[in-house]
mmCIF file of C-alpha atoms (C1' of nucleotides) and ligand atoms in Angstrom:
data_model
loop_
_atom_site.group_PDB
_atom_site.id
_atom_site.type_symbol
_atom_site.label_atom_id
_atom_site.label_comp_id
_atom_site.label_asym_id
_atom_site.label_seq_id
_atom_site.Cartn_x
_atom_site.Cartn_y
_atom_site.Cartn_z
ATOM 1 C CA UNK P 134 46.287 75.383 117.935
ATOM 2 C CA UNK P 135 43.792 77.568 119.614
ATOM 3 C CA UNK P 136 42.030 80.743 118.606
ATOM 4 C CA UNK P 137 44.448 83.751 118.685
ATOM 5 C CA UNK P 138 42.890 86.677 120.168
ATOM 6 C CA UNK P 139 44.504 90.283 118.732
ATOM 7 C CA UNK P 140 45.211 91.704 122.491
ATOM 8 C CA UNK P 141 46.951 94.872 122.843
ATOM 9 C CA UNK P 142 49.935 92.965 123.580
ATOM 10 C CA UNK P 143 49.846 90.851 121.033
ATOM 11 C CA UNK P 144 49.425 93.640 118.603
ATOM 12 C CA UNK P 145 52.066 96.007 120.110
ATOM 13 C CA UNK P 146 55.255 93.086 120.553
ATOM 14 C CA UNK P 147 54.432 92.309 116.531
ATOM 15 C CA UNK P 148 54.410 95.482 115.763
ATOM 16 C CA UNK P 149 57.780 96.523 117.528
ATOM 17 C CA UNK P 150 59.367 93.091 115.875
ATOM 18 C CA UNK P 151 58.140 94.066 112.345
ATOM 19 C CA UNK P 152 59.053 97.792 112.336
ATOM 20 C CA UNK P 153 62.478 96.901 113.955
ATOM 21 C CA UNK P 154 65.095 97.162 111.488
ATOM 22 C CA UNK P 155 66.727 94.495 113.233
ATOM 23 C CA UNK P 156 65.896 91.106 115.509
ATOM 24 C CA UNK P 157 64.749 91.901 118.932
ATOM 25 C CA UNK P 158 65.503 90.013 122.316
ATOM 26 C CA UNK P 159 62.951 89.950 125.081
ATOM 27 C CA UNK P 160 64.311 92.497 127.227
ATOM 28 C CA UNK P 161 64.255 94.745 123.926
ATOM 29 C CA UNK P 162 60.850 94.501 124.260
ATOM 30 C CA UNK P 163 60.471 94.698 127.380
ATOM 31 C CA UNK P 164 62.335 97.589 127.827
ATOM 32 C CA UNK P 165 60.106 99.133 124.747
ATOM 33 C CA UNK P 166 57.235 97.918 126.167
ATOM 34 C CA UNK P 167 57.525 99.704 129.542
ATOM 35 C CA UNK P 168 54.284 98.331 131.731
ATOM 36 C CA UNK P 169 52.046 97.817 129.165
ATOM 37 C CA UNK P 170 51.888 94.100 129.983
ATOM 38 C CA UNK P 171 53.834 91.997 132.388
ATOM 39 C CA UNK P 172 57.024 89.921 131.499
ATOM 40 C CA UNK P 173 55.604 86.585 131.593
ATOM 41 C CA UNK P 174 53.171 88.054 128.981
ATOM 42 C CA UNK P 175 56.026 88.695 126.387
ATOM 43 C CA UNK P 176 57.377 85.250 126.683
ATOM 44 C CA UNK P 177 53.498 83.883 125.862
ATOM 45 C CA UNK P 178 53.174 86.524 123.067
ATOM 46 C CA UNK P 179 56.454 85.548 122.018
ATOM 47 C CA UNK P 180 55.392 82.088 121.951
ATOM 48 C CA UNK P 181 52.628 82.262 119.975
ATOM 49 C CA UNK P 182 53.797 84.592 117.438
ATOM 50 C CA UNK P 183 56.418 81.702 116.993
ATOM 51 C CA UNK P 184 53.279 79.114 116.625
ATOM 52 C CA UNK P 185 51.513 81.323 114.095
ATOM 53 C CA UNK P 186 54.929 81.888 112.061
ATOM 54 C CA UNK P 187 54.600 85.317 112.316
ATOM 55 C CA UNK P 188 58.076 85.801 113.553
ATOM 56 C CA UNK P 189 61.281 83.359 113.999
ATOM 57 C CA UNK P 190 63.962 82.553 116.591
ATOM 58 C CA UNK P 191 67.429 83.241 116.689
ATOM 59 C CA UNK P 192 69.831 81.918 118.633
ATOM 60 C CA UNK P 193 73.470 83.397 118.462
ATOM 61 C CA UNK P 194 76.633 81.375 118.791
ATOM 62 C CA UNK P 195 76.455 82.302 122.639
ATOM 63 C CA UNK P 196 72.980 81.231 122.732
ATOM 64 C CA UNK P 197 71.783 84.359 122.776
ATOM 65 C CA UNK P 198 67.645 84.161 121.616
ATOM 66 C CA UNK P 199 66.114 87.303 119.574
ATOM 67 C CA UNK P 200 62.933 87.643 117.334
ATOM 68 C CA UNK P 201 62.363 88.200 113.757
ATOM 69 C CA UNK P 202 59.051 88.771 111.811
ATOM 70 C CA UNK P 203 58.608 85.879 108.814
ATOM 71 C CA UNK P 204 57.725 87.039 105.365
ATOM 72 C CA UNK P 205 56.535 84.166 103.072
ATOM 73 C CA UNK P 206 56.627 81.460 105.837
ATOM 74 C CA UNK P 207 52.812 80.564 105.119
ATOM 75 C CA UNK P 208 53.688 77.820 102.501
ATOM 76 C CA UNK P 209 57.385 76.625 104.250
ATOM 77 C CA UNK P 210 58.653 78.121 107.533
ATOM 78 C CA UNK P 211 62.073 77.471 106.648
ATOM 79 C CA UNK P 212 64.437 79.727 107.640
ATOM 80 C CA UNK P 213 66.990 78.950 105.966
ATOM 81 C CA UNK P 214 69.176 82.738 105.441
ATOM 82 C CA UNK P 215 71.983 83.735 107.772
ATOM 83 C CA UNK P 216 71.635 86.396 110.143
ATOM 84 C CA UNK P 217 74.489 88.209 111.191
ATOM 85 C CA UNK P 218 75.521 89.455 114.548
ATOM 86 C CA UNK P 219 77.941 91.973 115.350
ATOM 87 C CA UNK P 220 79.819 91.753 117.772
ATOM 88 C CA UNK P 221 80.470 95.915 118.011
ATOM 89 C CA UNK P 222 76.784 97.282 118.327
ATOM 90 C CA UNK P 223 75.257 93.692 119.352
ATOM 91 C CA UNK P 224 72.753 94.150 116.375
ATOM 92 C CA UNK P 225 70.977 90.680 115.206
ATOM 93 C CA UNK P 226 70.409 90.976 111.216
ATOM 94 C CA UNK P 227 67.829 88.875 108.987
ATOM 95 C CA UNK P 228 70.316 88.697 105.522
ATOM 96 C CA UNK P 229 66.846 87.536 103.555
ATOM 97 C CA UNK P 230 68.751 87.417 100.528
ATOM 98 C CA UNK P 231 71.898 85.030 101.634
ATOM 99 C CA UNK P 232 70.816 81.142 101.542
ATOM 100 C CA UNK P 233 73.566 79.051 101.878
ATOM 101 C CA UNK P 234 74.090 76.356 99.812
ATOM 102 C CA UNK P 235 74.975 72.188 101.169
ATOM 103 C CA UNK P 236 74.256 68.887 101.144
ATOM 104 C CA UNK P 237 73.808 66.465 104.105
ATOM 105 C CA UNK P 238 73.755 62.761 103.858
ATOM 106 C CA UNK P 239 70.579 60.912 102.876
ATOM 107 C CA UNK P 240 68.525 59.758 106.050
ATOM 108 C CA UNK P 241 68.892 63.314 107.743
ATOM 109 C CA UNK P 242 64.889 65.082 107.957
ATOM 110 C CA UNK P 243 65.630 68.364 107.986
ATOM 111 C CA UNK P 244 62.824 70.361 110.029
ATOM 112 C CA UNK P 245 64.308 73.944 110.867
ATOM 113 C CA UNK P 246 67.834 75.550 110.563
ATOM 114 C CA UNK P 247 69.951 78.467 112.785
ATOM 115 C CA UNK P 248 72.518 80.085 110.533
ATOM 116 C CA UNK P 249 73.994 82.738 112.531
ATOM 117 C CA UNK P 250 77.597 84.446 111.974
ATOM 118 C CA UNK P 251 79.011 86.676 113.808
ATOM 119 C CA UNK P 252 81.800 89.806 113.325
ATOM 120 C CA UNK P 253 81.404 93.445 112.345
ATOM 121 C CA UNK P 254 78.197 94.570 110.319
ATOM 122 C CA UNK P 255 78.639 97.386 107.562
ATOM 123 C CA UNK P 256 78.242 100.167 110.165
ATOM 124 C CA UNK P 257 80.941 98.882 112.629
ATOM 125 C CA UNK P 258 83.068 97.473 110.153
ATOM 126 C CA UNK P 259 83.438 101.062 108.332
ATOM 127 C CA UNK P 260 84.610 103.182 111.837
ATOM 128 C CA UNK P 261 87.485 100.672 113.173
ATOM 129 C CA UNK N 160 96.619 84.233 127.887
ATOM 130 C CA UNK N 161 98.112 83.442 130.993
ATOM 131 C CA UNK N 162 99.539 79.545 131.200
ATOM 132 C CA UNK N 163 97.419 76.607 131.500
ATOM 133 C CA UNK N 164 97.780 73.766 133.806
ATOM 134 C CA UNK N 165 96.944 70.270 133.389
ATOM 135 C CA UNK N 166 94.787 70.016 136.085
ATOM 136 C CA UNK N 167 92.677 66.648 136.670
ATOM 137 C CA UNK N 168 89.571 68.584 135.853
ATOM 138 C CA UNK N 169 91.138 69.983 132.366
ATOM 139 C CA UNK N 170 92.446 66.687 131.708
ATOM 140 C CA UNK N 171 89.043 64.580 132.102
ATOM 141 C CA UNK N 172 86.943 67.430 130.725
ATOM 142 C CA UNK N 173 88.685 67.456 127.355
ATOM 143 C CA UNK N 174 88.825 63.485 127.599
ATOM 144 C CA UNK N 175 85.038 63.220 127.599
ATOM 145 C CA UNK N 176 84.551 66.107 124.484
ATOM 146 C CA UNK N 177 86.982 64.554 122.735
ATOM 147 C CA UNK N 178 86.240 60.875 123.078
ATOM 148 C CA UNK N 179 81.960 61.332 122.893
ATOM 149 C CA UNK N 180 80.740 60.904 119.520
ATOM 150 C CA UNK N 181 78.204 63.964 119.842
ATOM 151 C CA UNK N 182 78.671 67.314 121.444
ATOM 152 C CA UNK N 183 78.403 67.111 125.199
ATOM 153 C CA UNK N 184 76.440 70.164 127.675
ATOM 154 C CA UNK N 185 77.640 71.016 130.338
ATOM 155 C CA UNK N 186 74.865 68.798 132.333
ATOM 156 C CA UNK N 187 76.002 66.275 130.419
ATOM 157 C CA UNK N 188 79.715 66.796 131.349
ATOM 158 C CA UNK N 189 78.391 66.881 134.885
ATOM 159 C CA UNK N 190 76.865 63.838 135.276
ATOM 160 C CA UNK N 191 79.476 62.126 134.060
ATOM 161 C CA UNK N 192 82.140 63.590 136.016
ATOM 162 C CA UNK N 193 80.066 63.242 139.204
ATOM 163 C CA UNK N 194 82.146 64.800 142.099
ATOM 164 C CA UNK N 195 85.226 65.010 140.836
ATOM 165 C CA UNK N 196 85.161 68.618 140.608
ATOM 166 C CA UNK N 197 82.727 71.302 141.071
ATOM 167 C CA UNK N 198 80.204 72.792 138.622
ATOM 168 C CA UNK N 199 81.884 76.287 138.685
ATOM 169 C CA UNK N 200 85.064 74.644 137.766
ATOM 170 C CA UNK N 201 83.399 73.173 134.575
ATOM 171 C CA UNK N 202 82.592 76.560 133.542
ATOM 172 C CA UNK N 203 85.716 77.487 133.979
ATOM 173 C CA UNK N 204 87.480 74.731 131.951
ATOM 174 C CA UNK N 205 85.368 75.020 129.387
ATOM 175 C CA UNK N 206 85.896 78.508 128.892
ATOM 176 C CA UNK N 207 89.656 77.939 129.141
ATOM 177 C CA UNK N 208 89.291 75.389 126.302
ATOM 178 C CA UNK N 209 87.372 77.633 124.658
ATOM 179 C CA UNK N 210 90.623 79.947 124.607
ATOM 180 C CA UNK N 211 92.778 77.495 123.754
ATOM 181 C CA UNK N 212 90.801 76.552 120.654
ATOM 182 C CA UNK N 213 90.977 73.448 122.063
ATOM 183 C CA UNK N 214 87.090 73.045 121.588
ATOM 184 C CA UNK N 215 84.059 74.984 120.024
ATOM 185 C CA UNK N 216 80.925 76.159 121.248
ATOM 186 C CA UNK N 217 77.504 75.003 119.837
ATOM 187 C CA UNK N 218 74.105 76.855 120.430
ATOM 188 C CA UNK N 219 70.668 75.167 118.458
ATOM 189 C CA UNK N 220 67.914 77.186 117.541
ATOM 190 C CA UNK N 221 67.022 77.059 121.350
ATOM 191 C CA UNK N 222 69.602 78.654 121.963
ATOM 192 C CA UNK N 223 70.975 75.207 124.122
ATOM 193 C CA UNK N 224 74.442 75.267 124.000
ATOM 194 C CA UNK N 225 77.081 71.876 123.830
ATOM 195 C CA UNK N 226 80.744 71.597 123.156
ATOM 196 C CA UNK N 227 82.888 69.603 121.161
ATOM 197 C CA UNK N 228 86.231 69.432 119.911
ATOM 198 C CA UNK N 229 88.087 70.966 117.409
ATOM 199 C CA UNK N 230 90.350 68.956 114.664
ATOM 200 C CA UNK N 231 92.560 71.655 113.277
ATOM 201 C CA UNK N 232 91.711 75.187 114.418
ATOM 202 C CA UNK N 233 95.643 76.114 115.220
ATOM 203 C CA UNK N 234 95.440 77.679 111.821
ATOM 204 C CA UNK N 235 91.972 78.889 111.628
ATOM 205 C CA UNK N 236 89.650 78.348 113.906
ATOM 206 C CA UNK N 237 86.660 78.701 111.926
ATOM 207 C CA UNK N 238 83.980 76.418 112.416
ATOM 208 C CA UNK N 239 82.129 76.507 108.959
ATOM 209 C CA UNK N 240 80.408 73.147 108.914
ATOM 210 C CA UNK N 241 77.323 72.396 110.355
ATOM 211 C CA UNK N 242 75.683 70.786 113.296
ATOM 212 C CA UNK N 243 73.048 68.593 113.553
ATOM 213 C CA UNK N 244 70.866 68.272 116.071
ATOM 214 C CA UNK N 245 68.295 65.444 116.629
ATOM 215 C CA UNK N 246 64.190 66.685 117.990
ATOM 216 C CA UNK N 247 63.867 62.656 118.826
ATOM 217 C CA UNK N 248 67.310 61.601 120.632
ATOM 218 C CA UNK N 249 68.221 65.085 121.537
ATOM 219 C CA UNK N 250 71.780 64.411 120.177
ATOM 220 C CA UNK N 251 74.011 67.144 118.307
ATOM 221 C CA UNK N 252 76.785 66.283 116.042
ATOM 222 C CA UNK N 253 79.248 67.845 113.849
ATOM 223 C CA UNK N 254 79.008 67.184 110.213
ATOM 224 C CA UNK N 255 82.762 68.280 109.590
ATOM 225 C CA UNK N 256 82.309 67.036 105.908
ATOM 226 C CA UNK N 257 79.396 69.647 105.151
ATOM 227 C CA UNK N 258 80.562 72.707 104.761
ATOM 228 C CA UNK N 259 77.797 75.305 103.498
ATOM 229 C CA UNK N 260 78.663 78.118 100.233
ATOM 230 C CA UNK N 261 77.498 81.394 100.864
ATOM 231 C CA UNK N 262 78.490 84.993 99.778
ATOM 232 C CA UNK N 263 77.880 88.079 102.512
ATOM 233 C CA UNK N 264 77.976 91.325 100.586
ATOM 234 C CA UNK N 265 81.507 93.188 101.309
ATOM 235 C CA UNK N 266 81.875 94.782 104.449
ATOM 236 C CA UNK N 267 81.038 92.503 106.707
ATOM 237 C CA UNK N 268 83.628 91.215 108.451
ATOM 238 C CA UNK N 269 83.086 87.513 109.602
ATOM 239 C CA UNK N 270 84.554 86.480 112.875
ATOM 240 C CA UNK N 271 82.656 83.182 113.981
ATOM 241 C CA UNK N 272 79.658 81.079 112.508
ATOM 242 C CA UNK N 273 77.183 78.789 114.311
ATOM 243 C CA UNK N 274 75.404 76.529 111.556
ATOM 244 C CA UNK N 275 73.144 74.407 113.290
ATOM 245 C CA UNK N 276 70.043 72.562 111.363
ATOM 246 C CA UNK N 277 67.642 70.412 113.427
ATOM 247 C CA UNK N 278 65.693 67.407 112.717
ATOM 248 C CA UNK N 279 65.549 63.657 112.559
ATOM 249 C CA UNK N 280 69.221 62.193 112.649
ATOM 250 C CA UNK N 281 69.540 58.743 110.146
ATOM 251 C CA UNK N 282 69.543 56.637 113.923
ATOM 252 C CA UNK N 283 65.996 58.118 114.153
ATOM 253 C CA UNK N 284 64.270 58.594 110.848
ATOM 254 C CA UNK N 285 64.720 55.048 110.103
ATOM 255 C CA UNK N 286 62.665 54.073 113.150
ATOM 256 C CA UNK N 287 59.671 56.484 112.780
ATOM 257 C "C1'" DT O 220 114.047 68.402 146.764
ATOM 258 C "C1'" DT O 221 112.318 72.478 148.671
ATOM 259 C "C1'" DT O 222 110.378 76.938 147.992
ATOM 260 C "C1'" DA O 223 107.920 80.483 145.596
ATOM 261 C "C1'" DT O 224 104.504 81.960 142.351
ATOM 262 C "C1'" DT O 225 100.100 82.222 140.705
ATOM 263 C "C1'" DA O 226 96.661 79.385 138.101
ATOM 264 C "C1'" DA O 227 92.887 76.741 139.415
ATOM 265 C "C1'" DT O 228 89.370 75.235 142.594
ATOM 266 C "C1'" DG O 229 85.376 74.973 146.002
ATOM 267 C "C1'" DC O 230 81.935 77.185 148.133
ATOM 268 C "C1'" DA O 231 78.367 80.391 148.985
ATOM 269 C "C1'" DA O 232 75.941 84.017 147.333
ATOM 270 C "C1'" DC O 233 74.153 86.241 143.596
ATOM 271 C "C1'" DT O 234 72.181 87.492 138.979
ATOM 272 C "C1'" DT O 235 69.628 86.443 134.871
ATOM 273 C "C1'" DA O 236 66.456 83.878 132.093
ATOM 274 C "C1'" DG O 237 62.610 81.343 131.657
ATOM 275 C "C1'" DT O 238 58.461 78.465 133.693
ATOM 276 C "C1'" DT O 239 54.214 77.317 136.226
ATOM 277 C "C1'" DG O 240 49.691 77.532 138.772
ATOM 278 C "C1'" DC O 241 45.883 80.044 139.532
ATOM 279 C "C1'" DA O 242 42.568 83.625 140.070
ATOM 280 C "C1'" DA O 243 41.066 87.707 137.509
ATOM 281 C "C1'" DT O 244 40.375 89.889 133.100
ATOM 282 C "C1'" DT O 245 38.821 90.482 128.478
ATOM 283 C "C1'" DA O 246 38.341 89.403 123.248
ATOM 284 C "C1'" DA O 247 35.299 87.186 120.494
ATOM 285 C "C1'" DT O 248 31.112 84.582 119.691
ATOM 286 C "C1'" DT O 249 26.194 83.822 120.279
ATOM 287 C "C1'" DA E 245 23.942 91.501 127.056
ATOM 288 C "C1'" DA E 246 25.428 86.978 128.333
ATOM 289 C "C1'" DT E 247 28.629 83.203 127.491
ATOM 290 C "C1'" DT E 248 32.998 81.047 126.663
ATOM 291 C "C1'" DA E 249 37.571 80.331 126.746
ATOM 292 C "C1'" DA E 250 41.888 82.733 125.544
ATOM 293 C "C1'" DT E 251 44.834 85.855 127.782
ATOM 294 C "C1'" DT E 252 46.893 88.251 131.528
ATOM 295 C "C1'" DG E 253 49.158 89.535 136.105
ATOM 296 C "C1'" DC E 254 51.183 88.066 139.992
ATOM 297 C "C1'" DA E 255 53.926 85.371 142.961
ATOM 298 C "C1'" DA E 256 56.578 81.598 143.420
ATOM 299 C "C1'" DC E 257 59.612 78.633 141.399
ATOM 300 C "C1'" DT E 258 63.329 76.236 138.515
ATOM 301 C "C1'" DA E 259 67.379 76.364 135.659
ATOM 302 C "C1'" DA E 260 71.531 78.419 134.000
ATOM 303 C "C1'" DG E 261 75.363 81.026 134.556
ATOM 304 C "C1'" DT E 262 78.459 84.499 137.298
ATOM 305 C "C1'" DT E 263 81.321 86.497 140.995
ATOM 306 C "C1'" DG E 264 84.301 87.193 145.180
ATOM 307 C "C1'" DC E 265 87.288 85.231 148.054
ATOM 308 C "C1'" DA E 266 89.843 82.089 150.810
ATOM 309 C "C1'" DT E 267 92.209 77.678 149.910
ATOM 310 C "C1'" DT E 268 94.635 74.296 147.094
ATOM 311 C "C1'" DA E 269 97.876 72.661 143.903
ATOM 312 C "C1'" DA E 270 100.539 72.732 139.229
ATOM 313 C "C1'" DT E 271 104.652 74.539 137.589
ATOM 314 C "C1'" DA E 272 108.945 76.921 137.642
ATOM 315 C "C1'" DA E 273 112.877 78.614 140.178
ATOM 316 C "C1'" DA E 274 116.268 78.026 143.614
HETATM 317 MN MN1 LIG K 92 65.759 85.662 109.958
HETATM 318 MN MN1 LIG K 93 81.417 71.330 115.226
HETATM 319 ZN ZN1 LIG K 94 77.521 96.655 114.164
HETATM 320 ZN ZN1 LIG K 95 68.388 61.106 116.755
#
DNA sequence: TTTATTAATGCAACTTAGTTGCAATTAATT
DNA sequence: AATTAATTGCAACTAAGTTGCATTAATAAA
């Protein structure tokens, strides 16, 4: 792992990820970002922000990939909460507080987990 | 849903998911099925099957996504165990035994879940 | 069995997402 | 200020998935 340098870029994608009330794709940031730096550059920001556990990947049931900023990954990077995505405004949810409980079989290493469900969040499911 | 025919495609499509041991891609379904039908037409099938609750989608943390089949989703076709998927041999498997607890605060309404944990399967953590 | 209906397919073109190589830029160190 | 190497922009590229449309073929009706 090389020497991170704080860029503008850098600076501005974590910044949009951690005030973001929710998880952000890359054409949310793009499309936030306007032409302060070039595509590619998200994807390498992205990229590194996900080497320095600053932020975490998400990958819905579709395969859908957004961005969330980490909290207390420093000692374990283990994301092991649900996020939920609705499937009425699209919005990708860290649920911090929901850790799901199981057991595998001895002789499984686990190294990372993707708990995603999907359905109506508390905004969407209120309007029907 | 209009009416599905058994079309040679269909029928070898869901022969391979079904009969695999590990959730197949659909490069995986490609190469084995060679020529017999185009690449288009495996998208199609598998979205069909996808209808039919025939089969269920998988997506890792990557957001890569396989396919494998469903045991006995005519009632409920909720896929609440968990996945594993292997960083050394690249394979991903259902664990229909391990089925994680978790509570979501009320008003969120749950339509699908993708639980998908990654790491060394017991084939590969016993080599190291 | 033949005919009619329409689901399913192949193909080409297209869109979207992500990657790579390389020269130019710039943050951080000396 | 000069040095060093991380970072960036750009263009070109690969990979993955989608769409429109003419053709084929599974199924049902006659
Ligand atoms: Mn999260
Ligand atoms: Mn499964
Ligand atoms: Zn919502
Ligand atoms: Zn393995």
């Amino acid at each position: 792992m090389s020497n991170s340098r704080n860029t503008i870029a850098r600076t501005e994608i974590l910044n949009l990820i951690r005030e973001a009330g929710e998880a952000l794709s890359h054409a949310d940031l793009q499309a936030s970002l306007g032409d302060l730096c070039n595509r590619v550059t998200i994807y390498r920001v992205l990229d590194r922000l996900l080497e320095e556990r600053l932020i975490h990947k998400i990958a819905d049931v579709d395969g859908n990939i957004t961005y969330a900023a980490c909290h207390d990954c420093s000692s374990r990077h283990l994301h092991n909460h649900i996020h939920f995505r609705c499937e009425a405004c699209q919005s990708v949810t860290c649920l911090n507080r929901v850790e799901p409980e199981f057991k595998l079989p001895r002789q499984y290493v686990v190294h990372s987990m993707n708990f995603t469900v999907s359905g109506l969040c508390p905004k969407c499911s209120g309007k029907r």
